[in-house]
Tab-separated table of C-alpha atoms in Angstrom:
chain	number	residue	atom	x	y	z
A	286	UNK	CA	7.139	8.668	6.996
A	287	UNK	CA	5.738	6.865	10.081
A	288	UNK	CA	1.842	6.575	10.190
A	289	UNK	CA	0.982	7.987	14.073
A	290	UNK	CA	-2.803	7.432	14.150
A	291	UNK	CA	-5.432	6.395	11.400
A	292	UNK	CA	-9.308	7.422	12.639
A	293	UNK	CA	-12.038	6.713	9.839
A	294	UNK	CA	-15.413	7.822	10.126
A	295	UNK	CA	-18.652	6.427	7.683
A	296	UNK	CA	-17.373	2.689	7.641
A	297	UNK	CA	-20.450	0.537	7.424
A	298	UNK	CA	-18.868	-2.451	8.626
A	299	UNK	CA	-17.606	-1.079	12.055
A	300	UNK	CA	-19.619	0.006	15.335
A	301	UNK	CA	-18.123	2.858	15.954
A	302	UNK	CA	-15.127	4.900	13.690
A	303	UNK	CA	-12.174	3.561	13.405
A	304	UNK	CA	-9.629	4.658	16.154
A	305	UNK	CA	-5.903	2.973	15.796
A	306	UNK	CA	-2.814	4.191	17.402
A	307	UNK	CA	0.417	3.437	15.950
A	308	UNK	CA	2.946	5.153	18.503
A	309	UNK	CA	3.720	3.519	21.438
A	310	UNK	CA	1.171	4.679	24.264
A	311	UNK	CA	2.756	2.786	27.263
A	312	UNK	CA	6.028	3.645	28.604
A	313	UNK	CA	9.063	2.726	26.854
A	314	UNK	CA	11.134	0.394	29.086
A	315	UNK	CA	15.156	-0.229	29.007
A	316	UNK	CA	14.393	-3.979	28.234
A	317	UNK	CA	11.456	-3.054	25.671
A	318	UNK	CA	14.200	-0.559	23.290
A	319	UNK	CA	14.514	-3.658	20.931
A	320	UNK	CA	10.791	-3.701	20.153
A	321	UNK	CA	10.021	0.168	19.614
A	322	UNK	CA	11.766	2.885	16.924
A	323	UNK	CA	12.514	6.131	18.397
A	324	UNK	CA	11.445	9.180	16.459
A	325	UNK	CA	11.722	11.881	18.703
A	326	UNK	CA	11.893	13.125	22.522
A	327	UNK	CA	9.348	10.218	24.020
A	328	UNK	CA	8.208	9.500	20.963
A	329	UNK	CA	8.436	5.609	19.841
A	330	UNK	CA	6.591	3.474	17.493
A	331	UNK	CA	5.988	-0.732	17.593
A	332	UNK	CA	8.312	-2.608	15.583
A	333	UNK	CA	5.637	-4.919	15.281
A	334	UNK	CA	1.830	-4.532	14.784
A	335	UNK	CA	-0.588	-7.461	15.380
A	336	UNK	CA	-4.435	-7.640	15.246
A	337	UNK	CA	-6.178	-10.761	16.849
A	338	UNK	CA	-9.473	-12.160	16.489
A	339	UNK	CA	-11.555	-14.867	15.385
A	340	UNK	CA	-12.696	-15.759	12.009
A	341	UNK	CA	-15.061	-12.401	10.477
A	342	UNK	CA	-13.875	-10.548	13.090
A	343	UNK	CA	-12.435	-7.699	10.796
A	344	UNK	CA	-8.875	-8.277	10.706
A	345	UNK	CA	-8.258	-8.164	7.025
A	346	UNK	CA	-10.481	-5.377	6.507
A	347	UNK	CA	-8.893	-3.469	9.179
A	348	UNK	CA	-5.447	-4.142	7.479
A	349	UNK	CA	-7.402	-3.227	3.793
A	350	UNK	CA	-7.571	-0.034	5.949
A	351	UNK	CA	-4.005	0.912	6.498
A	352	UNK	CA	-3.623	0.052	3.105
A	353	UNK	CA	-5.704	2.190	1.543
A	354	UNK	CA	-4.613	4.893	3.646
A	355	UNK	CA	-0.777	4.121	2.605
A	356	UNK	CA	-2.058	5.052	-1.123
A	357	UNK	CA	-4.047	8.731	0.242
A	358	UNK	CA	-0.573	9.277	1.761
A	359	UNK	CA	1.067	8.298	-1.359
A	360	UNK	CA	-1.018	10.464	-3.659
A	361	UNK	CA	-1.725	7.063	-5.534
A	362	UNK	CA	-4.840	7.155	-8.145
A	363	UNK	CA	-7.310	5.868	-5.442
A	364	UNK	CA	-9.541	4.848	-9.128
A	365	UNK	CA	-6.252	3.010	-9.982
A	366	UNK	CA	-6.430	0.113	-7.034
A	367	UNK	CA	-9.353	-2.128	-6.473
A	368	UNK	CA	-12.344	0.232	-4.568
A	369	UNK	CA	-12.529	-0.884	-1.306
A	370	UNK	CA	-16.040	-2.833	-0.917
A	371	UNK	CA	-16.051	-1.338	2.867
A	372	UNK	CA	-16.588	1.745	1.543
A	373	UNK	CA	-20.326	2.556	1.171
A	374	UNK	CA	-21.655	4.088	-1.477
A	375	UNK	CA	-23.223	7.491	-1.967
A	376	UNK	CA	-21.863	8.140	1.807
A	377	UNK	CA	-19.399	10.415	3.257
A	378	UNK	CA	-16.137	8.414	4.360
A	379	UNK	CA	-13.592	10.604	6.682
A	380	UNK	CA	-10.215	9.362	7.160
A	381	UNK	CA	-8.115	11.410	9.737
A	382	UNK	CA	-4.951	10.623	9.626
A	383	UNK	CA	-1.547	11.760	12.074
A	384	UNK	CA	1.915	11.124	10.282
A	385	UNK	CA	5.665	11.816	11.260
A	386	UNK	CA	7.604	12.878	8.278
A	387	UNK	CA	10.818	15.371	7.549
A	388	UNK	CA	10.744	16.359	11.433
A	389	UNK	CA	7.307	17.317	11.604
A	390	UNK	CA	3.918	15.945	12.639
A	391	UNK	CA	0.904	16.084	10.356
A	392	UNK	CA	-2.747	15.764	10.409
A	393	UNK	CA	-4.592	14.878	7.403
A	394	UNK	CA	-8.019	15.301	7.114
A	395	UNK	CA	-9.682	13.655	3.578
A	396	UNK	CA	-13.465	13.479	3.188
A	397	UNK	CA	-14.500	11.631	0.030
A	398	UNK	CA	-17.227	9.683	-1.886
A	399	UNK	CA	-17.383	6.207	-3.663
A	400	UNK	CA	-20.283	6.231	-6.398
A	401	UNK	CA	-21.150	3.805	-8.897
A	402	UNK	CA	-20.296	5.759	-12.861
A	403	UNK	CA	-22.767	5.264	-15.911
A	404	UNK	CA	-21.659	1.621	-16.466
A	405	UNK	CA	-21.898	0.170	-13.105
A	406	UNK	CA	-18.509	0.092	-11.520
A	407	UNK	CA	-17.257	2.288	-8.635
A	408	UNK	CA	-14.962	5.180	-8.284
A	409	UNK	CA	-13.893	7.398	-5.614
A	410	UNK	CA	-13.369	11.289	-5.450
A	411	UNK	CA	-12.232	13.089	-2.807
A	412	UNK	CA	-14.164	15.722	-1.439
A	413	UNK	CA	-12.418	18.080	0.551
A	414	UNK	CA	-8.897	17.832	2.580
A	415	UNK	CA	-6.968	20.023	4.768
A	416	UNK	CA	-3.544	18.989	5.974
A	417	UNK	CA	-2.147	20.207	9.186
A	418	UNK	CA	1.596	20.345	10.201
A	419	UNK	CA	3.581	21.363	13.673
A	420	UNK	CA	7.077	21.023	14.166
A	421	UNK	CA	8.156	17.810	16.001
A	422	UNK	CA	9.971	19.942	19.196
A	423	UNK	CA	10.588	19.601	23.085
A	424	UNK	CA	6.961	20.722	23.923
A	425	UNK	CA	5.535	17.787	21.745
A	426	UNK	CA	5.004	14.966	24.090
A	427	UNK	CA	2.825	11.777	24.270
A	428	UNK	CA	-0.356	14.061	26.245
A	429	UNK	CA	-0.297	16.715	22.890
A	430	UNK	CA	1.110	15.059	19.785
A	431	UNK	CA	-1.867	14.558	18.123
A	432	UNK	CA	-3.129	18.220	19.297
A	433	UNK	CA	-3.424	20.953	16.256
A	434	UNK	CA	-5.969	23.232	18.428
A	435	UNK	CA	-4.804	26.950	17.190
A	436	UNK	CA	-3.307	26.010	14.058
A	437	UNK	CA	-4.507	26.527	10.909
A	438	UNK	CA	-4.052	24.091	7.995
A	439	UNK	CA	-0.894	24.545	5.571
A	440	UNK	CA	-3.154	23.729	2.741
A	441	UNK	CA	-7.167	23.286	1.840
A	442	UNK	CA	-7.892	20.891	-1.188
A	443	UNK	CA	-9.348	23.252	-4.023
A	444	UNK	CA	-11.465	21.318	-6.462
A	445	UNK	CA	-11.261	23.788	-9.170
A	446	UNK	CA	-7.425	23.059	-9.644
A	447	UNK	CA	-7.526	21.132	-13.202
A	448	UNK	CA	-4.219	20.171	-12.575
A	449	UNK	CA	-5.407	17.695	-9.365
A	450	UNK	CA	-7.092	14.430	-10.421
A	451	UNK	CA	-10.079	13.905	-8.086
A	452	UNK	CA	-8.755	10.558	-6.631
A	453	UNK	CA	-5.357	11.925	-6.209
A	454	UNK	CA	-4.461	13.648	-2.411
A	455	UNK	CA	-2.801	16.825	-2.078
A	456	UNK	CA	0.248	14.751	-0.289
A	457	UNK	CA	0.931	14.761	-3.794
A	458	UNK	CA	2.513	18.606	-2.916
A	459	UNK	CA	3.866	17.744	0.686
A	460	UNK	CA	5.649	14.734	-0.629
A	461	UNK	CA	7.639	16.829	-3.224
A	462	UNK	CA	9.101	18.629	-0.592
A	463	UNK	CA	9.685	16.154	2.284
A	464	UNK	CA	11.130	13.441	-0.638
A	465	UNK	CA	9.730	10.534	1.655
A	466	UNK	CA	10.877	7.110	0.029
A	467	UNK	CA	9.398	4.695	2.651
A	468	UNK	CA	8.238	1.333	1.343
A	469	UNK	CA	4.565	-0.017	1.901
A	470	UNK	CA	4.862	-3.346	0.481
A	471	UNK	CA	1.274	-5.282	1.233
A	472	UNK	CA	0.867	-9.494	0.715
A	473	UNK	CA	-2.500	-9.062	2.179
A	474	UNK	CA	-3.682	-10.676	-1.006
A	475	UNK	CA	-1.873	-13.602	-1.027
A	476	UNK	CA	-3.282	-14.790	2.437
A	477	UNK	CA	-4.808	-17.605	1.066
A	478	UNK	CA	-2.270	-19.011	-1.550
A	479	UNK	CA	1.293	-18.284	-2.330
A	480	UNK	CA	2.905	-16.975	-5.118
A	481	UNK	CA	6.972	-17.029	-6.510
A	482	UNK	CA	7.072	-12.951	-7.673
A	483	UNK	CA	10.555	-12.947	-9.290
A	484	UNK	CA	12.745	-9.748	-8.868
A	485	UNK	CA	15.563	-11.060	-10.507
A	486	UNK	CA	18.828	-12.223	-9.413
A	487	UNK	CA	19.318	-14.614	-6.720
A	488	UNK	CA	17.613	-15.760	-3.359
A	489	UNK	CA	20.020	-15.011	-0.708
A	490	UNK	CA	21.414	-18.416	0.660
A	491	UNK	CA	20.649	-17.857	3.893
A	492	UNK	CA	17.086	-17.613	3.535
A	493	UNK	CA	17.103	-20.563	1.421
A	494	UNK	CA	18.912	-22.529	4.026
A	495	UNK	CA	16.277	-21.350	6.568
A	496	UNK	CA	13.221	-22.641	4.438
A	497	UNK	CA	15.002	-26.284	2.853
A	498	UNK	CA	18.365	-26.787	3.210
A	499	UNK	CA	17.916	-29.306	0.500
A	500	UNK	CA	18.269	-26.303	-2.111
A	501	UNK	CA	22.001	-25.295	-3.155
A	502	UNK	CA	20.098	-21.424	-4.884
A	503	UNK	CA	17.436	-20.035	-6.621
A	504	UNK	CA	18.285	-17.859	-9.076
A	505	UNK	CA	15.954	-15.525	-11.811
A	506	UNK	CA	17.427	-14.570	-14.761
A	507	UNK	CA	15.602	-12.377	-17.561
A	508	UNK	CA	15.842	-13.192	-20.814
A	509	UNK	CA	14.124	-11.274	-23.917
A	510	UNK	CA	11.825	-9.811	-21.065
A	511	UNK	CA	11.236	-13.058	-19.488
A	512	UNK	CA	12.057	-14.467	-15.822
A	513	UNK	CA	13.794	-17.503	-16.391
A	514	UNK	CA	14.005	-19.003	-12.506
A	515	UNK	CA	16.730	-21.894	-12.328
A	516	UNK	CA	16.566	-23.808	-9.153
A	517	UNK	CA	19.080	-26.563	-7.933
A	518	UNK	CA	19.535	-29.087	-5.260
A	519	UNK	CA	21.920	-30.462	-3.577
A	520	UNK	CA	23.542	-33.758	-5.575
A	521	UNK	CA	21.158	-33.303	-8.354
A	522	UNK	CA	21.354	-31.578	-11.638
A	523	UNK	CA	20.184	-27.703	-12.330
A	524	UNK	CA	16.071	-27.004	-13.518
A	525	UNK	CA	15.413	-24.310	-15.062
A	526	UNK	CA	11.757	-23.320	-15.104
A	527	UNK	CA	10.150	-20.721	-17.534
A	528	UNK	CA	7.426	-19.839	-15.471
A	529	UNK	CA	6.741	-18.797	-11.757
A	530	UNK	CA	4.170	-21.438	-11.408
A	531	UNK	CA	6.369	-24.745	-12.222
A	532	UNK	CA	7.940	-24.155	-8.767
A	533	UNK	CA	5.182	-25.793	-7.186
A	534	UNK	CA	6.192	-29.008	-8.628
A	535	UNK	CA	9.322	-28.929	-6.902
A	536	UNK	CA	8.991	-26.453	-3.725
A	537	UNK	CA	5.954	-26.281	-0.564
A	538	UNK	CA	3.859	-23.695	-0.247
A	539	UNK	CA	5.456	-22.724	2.713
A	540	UNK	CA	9.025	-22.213	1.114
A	541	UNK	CA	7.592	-20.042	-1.880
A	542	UNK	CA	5.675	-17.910	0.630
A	543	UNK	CA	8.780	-17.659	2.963
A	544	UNK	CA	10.879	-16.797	-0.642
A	545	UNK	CA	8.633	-13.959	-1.162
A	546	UNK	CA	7.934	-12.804	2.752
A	547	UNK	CA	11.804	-12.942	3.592
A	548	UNK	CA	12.644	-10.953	0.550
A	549	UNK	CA	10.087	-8.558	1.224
A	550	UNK	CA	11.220	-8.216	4.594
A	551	UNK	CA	14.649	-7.630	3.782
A	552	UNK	CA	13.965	-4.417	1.481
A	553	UNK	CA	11.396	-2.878	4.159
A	554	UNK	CA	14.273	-3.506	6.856
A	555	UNK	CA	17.025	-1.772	4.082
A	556	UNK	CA	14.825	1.413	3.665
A	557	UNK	CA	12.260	1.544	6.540
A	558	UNK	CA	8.852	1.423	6.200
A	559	UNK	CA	5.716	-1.291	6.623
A	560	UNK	CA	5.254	-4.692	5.337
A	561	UNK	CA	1.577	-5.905	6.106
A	562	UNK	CA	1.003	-9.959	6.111
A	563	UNK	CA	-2.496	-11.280	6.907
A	564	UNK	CA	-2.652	-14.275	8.824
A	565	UNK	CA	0.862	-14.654	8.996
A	566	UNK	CA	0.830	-18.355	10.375
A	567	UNK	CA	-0.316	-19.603	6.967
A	568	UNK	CA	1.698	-22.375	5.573
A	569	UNK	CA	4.464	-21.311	7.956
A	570	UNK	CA	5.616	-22.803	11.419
A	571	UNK	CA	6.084	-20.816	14.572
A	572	UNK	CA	9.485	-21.067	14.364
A	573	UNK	CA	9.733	-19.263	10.577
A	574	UNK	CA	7.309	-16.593	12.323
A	575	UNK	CA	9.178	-15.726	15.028
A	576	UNK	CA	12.073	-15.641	12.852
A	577	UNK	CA	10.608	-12.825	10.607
A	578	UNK	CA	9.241	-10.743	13.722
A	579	UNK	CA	12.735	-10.875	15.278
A	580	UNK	CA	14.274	-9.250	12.149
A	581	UNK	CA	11.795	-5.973	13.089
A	582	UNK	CA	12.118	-6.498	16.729
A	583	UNK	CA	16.236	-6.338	16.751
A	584	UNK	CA	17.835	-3.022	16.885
A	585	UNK	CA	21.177	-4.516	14.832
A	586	UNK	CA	18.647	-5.969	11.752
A	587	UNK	CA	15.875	-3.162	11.894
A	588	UNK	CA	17.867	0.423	12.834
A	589	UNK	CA	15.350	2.645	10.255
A	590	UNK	CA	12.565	1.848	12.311
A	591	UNK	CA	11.111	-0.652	9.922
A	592	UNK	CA	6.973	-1.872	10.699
A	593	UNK	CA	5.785	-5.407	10.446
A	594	UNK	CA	1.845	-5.233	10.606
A	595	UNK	CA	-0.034	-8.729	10.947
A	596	UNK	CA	-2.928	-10.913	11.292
A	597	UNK	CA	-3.264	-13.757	13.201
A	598	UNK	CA	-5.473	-16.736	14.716
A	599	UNK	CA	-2.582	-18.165	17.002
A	600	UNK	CA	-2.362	-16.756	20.472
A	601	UNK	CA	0.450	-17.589	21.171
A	602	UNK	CA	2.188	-15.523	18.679
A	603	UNK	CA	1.401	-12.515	20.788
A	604	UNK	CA	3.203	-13.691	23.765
A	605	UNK	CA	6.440	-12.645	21.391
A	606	UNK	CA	5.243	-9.712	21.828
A	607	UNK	CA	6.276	-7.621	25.104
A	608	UNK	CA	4.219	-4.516	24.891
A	609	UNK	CA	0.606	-4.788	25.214
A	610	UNK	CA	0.205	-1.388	22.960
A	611	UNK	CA	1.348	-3.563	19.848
A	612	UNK	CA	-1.842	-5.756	19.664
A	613	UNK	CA	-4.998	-4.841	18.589
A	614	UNK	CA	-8.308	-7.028	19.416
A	615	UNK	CA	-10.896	-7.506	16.814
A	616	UNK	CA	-14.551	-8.646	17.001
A	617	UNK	CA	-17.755	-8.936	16.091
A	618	UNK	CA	-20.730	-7.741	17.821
A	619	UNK	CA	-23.465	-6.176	15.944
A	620	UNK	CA	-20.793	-4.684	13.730
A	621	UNK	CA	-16.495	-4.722	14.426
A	622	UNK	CA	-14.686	-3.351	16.556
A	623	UNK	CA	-10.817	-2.825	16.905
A	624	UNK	CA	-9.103	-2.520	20.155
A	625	UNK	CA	-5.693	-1.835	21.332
A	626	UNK	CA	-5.351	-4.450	24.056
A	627	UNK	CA	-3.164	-1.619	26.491
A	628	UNK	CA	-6.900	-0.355	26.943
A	629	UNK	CA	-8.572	-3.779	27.711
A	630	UNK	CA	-5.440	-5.167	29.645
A	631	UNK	CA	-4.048	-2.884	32.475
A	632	UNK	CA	-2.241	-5.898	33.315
A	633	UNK	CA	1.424	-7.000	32.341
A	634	UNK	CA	2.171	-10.005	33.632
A	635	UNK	CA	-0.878	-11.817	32.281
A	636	UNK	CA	0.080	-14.304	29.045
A	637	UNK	CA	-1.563	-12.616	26.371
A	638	UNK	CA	-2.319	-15.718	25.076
A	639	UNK	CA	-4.095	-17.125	28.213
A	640	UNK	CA	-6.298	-13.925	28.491
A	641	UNK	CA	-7.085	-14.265	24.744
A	642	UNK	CA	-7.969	-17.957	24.980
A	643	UNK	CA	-9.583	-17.749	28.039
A	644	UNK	CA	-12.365	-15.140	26.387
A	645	UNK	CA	-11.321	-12.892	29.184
A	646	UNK	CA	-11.953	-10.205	27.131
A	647	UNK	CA	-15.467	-11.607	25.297
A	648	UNK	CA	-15.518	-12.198	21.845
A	649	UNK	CA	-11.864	-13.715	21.097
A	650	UNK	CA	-13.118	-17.797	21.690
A	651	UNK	CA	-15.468	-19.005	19.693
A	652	UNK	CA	-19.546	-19.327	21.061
A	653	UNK	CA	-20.076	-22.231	23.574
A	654	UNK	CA	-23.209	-22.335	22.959
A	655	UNK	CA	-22.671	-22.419	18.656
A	656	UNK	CA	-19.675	-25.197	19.382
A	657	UNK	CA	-22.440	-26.860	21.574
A	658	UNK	CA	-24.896	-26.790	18.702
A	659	UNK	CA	-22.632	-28.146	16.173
A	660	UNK	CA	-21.848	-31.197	18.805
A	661	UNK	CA	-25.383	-31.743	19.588
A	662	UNK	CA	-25.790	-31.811	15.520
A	663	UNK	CA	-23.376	-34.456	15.013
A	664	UNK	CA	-24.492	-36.850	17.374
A	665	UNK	CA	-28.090	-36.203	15.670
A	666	UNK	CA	-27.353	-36.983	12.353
A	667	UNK	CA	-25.150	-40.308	13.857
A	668	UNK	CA	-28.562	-41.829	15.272
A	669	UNK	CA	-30.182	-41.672	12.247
């Protein structure tokens, strides 16, 4: 399943509704085939998905976004995750959403409802939905995919089925038949500190020698339904550790995040689907993030079309990115707004970083004026 197009209407947070593309909207160039997935006639999708901005500018809620909408599409207990606070209460949310699945294109359309129950906490039904479908055939082409004018839907939501929880999508049906196994795997939540998740059995060595070539292997064993993690280095004898968190003691943050991020990244690249990291340049160099957007940008390391979507302060991560359509723009003015920077940036021989730097297009620097302030502040409270 490849997500095509997410549009959300009723967001509090945002300006306008939510509009994000997925497919690649600019042509698809002989030196650009490493960077885009081919699904069918001109059809591609981005290998990689980035959304810049400044600090509250809406990038992790926009990627709390795709997330939730990877559990509608999953016919995941919506009750069953944390409720989305960007949801308001009492008030119509609409998520449209375009997919590519099984040789078709689909258009989901979910209207629901968070409420507050008896005791105070939230929960979320769903409404109505209608689900769309087309075959994915010559006449599709960038100008009409997402056009379903003339077609009726394959299948209304009826409430009165006792058999379909209320916070439960009818995808639940079309995923029977199509059999979709695509990963979603989302570290969103471990943005701001890192933790050792063990699968079992070992860290592959050439991840380890990537992060600190000082380790000889990682390795998690379970024993009576524990993780027993032994870790050794080089000249010195073996440790084993009985819980996740001793590894601290021993390894940086930045190698237990890049344990955890390069694993990850392996099994989305094995099976296809979308691994979502916010700020990705947390506790790693540029180097190590390069390295793990190269895995999803090469054709020989990424041939099911795997997704990398990020977050990110540093500019100049985008200029690893050659397609303009595979950054998004986020900011803040009297309420968020997303982007793609193909629409903003006609332009392809413009650094991305430059124009994002420069506050070419307003709102990615932060205020003169408030850095001005904070200056004039300083040097206030140094006089007294």
């Amino acid at each position: 399943m490849n997500i095509l197009r997410i549009a959300v209407k009723g967001l509090p947070l945002y300006k306008k509704p939510l509009d994000i593309s997925f497919y690649a909207v600019q042509n698809v160039h002989n030196s650009h085939l490493n960077s885009v997935h081919k699904l069918f006639g001109n059809i591609y999708i981005n290998s990689v998905e980035a959304f810049a901005g400044i600090n509250a500018s809406g990038k992790t809620t926009v990627l709390n976004v795709l997330t939730f909408t990877s559990l509608l599409l999953g016919a995941e207990h919506l009750n069953a995750e944390n409720i989305p606070l960007y949801l308001e209460n009492d008030t119509a949310t609409v998520f449209d959403v375009d997919f590519f699945a099984d040789g078709k294109i689909y258009h989901l359309c979910s209207e629901l409802i968070k409420y507050k129950k008896q005791d105070g906490s939230s929960n979320i039904r769903i409404v109505s939905e209608r689900l769309w479908a087309k075959p994915a055939n010559s006449k599709v082409n960038k100008a009409n995919l997402l056009d379903f004018e003339g077609l009726g839907p394959i299948r209304i939501r009826d409430n009165s089925d006792e058999y379909l929880p209320d916070d439960v999508s009818i995808m639940i049906a079309v995923n029977k038949q199509i059999q979709d196994d695509t990963m979603f795997v989302n570290r969103a939540m471990f943005t701001d500190f890192n933790l050792f998740i063990p699968n079992g059995g070992s860290v592959p060595t050439e991840v380890i020698t990537l992060l600190d070539p000082t380790i000889e292997y990682i390795n998690v064993q379970t024993v009576k339904d524990k993780f027993v993690t032994k870790l050794k280095f080089y000249g010195q004898e073996e440790l084993i550790l009985f819980h996740p968190s001793e590894l601290y003691a021993y390894l940086s943050s930045g190698t237990i995040k890049g344990v955890r991020v390069f694993s990850d990244a392996i099994n989305v690249l094995k099976r296809g689907g979308y691994l979502i990291l916010d700020e990705i340049e947390n506790h790693f160099n540029r180097e190590l993030v390069t390295s793990i957007l190269r895995l999803f940008t090469n054709k020989k390391t990424n041939p099911k079309g795997a997704v990398i979507v990020i977050s990110t302060h540093y500019p100049d991560l985008l200029d690893e990115l050659p397609r303009n359509d595979s950054v998004f723009i986020t900011r803040r003015n009297d309420g968020l707004t997303v982007d793609n920077l193909h629409s903003l940036l006609k332009r392809n021989d413009m650094k991305k970083s430059e124009v994002y730097q420069s506050n070419f297009l307003g709102g990615t620097a932060p205020k003169y004026t408030s850095l001005l302030a904070l200056q004039k502040s300083i040097i206030k409270g140094l006089e007294e």
